[in-house]
Coordinates of C-alpha atoms in Angstrom, one line a residue:
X1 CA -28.2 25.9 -2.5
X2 CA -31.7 25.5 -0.9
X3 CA -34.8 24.9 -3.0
X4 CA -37.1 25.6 -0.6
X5 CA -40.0 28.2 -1.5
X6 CA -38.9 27.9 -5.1
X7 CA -35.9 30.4 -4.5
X8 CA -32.5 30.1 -5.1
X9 CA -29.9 30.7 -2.0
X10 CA -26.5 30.4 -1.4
X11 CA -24.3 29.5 1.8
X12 CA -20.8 30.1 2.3
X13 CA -18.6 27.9 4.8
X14 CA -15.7 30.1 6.5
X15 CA -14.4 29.6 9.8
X16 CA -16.4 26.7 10.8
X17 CA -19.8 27.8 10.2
X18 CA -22.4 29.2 7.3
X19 CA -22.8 31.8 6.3
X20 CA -26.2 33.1 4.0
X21 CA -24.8 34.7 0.8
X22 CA -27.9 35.3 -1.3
X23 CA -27.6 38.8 -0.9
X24 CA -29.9 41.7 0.2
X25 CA -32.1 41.7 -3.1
X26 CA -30.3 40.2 -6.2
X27 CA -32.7 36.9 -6.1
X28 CA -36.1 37.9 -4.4
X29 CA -39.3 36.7 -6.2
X30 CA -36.7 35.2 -9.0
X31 CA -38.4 31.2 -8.8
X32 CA -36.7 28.5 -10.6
X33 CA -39.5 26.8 -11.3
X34 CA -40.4 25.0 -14.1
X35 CA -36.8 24.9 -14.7
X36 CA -34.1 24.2 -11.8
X37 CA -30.8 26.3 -11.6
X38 CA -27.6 25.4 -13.6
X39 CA -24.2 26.1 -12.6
X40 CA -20.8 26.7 -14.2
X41 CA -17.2 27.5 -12.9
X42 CA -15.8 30.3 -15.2
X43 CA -12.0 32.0 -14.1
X44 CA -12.7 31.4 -10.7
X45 CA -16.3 32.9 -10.8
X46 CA -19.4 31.0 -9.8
X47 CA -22.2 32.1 -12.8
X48 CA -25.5 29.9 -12.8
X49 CA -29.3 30.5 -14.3
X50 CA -32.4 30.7 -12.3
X51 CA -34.8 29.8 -15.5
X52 CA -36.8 33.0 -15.5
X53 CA -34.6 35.4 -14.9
X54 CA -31.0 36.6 -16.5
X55 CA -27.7 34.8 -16.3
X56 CA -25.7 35.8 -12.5
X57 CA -22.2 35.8 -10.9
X58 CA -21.8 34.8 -6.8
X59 CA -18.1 35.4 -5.4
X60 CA -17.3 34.3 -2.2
X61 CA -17.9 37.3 0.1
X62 CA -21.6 37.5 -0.7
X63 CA -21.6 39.1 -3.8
X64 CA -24.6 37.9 -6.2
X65 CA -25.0 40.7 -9.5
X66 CA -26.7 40.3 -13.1
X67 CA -24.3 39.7 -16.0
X68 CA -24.9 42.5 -18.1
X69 CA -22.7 45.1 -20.0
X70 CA -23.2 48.6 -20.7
X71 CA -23.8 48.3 -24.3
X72 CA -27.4 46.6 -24.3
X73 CA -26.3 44.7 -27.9
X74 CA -23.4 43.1 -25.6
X75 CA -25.7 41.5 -22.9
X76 CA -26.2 38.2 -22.6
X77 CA -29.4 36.7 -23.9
X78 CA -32.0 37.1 -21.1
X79 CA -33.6 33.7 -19.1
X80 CA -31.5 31.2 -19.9
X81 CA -32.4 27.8 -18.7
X82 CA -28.7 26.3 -19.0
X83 CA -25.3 28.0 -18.4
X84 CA -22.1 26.0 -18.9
X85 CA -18.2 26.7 -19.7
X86 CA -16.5 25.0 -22.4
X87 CA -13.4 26.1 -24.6
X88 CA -12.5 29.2 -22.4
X89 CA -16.1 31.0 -22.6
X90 CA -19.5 30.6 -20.9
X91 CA -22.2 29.1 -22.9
X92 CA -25.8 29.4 -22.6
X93 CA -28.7 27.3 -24.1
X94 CA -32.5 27.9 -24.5
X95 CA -33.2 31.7 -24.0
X96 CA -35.1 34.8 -24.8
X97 CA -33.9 36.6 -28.2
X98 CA -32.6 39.8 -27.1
X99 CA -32.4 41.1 -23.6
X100 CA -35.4 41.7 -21.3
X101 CA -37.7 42.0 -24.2
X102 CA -37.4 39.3 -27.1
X103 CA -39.4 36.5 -27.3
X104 CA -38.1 33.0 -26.4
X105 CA -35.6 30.9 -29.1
X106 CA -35.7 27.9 -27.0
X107 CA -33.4 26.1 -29.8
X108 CA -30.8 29.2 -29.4
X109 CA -27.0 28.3 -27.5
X110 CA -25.1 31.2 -27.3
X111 CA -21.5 31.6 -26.4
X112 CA -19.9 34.7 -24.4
X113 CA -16.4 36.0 -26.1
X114 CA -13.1 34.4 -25.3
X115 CA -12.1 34.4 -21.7
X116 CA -15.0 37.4 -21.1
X117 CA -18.0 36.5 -19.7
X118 CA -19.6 40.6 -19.8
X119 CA -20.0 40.4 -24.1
X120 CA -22.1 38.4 -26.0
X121 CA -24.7 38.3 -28.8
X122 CA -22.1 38.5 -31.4
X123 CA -21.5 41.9 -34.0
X124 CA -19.4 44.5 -34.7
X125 CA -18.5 45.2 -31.1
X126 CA -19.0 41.4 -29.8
X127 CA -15.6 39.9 -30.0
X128 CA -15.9 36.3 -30.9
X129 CA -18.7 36.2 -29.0
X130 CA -22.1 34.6 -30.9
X131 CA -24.8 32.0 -31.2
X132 CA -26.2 29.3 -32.8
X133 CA -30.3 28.3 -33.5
X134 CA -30.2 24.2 -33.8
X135 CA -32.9 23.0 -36.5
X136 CA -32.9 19.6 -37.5
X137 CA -36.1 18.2 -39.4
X138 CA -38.8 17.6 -37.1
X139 CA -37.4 18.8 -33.8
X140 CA -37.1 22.7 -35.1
X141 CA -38.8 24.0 -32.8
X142 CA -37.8 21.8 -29.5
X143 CA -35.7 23.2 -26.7
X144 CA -32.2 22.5 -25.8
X145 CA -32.5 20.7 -22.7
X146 CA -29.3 19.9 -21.7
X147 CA -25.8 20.4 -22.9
X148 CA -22.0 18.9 -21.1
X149 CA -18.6 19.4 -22.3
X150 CA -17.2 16.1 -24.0
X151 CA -13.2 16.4 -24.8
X152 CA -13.4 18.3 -27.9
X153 CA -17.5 18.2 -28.1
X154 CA -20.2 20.6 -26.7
X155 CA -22.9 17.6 -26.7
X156 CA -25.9 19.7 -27.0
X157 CA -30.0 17.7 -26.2
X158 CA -33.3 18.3 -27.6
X159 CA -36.2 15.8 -26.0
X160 CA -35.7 13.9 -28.4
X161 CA -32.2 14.6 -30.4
X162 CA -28.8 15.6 -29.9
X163 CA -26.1 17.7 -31.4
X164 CA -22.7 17.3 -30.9
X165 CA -20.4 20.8 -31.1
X166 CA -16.7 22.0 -32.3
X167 CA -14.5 24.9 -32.4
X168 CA -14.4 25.1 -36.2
X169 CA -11.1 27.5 -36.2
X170 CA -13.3 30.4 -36.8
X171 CA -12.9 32.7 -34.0
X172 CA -16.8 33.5 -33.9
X173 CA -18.2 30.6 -35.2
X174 CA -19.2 27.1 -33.4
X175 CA -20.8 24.0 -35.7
X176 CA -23.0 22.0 -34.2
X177 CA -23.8 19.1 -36.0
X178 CA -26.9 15.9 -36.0
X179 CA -25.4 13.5 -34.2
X180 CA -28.9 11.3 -33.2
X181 CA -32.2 11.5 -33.9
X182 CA -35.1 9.5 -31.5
X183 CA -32.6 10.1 -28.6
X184 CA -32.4 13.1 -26.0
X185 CA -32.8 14.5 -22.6
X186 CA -35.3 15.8 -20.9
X187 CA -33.8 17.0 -17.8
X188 CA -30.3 19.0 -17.2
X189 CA -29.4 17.4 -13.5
X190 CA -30.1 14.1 -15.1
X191 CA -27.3 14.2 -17.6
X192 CA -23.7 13.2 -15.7
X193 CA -19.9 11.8 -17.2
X194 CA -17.6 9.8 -16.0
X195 CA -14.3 10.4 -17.8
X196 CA -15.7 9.4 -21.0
X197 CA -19.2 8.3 -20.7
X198 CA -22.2 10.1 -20.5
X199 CA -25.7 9.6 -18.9
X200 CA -28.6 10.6 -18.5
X201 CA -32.6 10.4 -19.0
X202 CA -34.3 10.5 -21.9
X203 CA -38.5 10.3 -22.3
X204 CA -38.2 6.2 -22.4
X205 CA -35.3 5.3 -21.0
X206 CA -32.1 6.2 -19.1
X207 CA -29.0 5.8 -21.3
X208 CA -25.3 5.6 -21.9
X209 CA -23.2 6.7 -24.5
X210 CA -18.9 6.3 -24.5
X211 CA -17.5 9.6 -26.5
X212 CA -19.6 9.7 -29.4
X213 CA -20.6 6.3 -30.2
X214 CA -24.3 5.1 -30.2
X215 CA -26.3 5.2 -27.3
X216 CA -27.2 2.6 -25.4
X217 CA -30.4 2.0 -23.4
X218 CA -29.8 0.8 -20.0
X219 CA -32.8 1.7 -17.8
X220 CA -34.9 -1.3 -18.9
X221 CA -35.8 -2.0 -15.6
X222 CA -37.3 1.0 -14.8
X223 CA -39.1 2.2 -17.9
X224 CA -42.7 0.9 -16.3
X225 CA -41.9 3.1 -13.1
X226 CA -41.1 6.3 -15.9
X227 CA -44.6 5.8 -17.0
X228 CA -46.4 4.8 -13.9
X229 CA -44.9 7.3 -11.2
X230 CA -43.8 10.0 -13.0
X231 CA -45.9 12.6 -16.0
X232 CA -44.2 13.4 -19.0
X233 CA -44.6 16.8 -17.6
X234 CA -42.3 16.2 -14.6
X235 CA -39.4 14.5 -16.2
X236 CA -37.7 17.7 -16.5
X237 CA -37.5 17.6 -12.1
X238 CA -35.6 14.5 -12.3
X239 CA -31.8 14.5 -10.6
X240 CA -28.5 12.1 -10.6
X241 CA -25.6 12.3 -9.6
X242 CA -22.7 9.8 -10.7
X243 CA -20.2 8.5 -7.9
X244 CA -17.0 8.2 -9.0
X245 CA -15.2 5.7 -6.4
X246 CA -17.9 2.8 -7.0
X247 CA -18.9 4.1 -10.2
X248 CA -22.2 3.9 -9.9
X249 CA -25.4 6.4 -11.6
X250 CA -27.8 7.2 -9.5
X251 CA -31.0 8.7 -10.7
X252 CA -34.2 10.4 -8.7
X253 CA -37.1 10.8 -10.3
X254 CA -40.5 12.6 -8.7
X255 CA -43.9 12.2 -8.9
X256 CA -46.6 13.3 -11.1
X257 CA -46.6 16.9 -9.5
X258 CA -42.8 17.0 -9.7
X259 CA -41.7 16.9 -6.2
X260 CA -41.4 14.5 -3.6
X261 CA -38.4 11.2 -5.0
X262 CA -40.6 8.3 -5.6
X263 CA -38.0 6.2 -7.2
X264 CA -34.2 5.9 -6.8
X265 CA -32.9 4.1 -10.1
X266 CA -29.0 2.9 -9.7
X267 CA -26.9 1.6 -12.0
X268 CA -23.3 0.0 -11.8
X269 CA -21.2 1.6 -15.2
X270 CA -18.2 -1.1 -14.3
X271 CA -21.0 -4.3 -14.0
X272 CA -23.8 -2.9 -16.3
X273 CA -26.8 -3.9 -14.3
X274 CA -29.5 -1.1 -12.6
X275 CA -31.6 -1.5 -9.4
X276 CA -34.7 0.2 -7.9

């Protein structure tokens, strides 16, 4: 993936080189920005979201096409910021009400049918396909901002909230229930497990949570540099990545105009203790 030029691309490596998938048209003019591309492996296919544009599927081979069905009430939910696959279907999170022309539901996660990611939106026709709006109190009209499969649980962010999902039995129907208030995300690429502990960066702090339990704030040391190096505004460019073998977080986060890494926050899950 290259972010250059605020366009998505994709390289394939076969036979000892690379190869430039991106295909002839499928992503030209399509910028990510605000909002950086999200990825999800789904029977073998490679679908991911752009931010402004629809939801898309890259094989190897070069082959980059729009999700979309023949039946417009089947599509998927146009820009979606966040695509992941839990519980043998493709979710989506934060998108525009109906296809191509509805206005944005930024609170709206949606989930494709079971084991078919072409039908969506729920209805007579939709399989078990369907979605969800997430109001709780004061945060009604936030955006989902980051979501990540957690054993049973779809944990589901607002800035400053989170949801935690199940599979109710119902074959079309998802509950997503409170799980905090004061605490969320503000940036997909921040939020990373390992097994079963979860982090990520909220608006204050960066924190941990094991399964479900409380969170815990464990960024202490670097909530001056949040507020000195970094606007509210470009939170939502921060990355991490977690690595596995020394088990340690490591977090990016940009400057005020929400590019170039001005700090690199790390912290050790098996010692608890960060560095800058």
């Amino acid at each position: 993936m290259n972010l250059t030029t605020n366009a998505v691309k994709f390289w394939e490596r076969t036979g000892g080189s690379w190869t430039d998938r991106t295909g002839a048209a499928a992503l030209t003019g399509y910028e990510y920005a605000p909002y950086q591309p999200t990825f999800a492996n789904f029977k073998g296919v490679l679908y991911f979201t752009t931010g402004r544009q629809g939801l898309y599927q890259f094989t190897p081979g070069g082959n980059i096409t729009a999700v979309t069905n023949a039946d417009p009430l089947l599509r998927p939910f146009d820009k979606p910021k966040i695509v992941i696959s839990w519980d043998a279907r493709l979710f989506t999170f934060n998108q525009d009400d109906a296809p191509s022309a509805g206005s944005p539901v930024p609170p709206r996660v949606a989930w494709s049918d079971f084991l078919d990611a072409t039908v969506w939106q729920g209805g007579l026709l939709g399989g078990s396909s369907g979605y969800q709006d997430l109001y709780y109190g004061n945060d009604s009209s936030d955006p989902i901002t980051a979501a990540i499969d957690l054993r049973d649980n779809l944990v589901v962010f607002k800035p400053t909230s989170m949801y935690a999902g199940v599979n109710t039995g119902d074959a079309k129907f998802y509950e997503f229930r409170p799980l905090f208030r004061d605490i969320g995300c503000v940036a997909q690429n921040t939020l990373r497990r390992l097994r079963e502990t979860l982090i990520w960066l909220g608006y204050d702090n960066v924190y941990m949570m094991e399964g479900l339990s409380a969170p815990e704030g464990i960024g202490d040391t670097i909530r001056t540099h949040l507020q000195a190096v970094t606007a509210s505004s470009s939170l939502k460019y921060a990355n991490a990545l977690i690595d596995p073998i020394r088990q340690l977080y490591h977090l990016f986060l940009p400057d005020v105009s929400g590019g170039t890494v001005r700090k690199w926050f790390i912290y050790n899950i098996q010692i608890g203790r960060a560095h800058v």
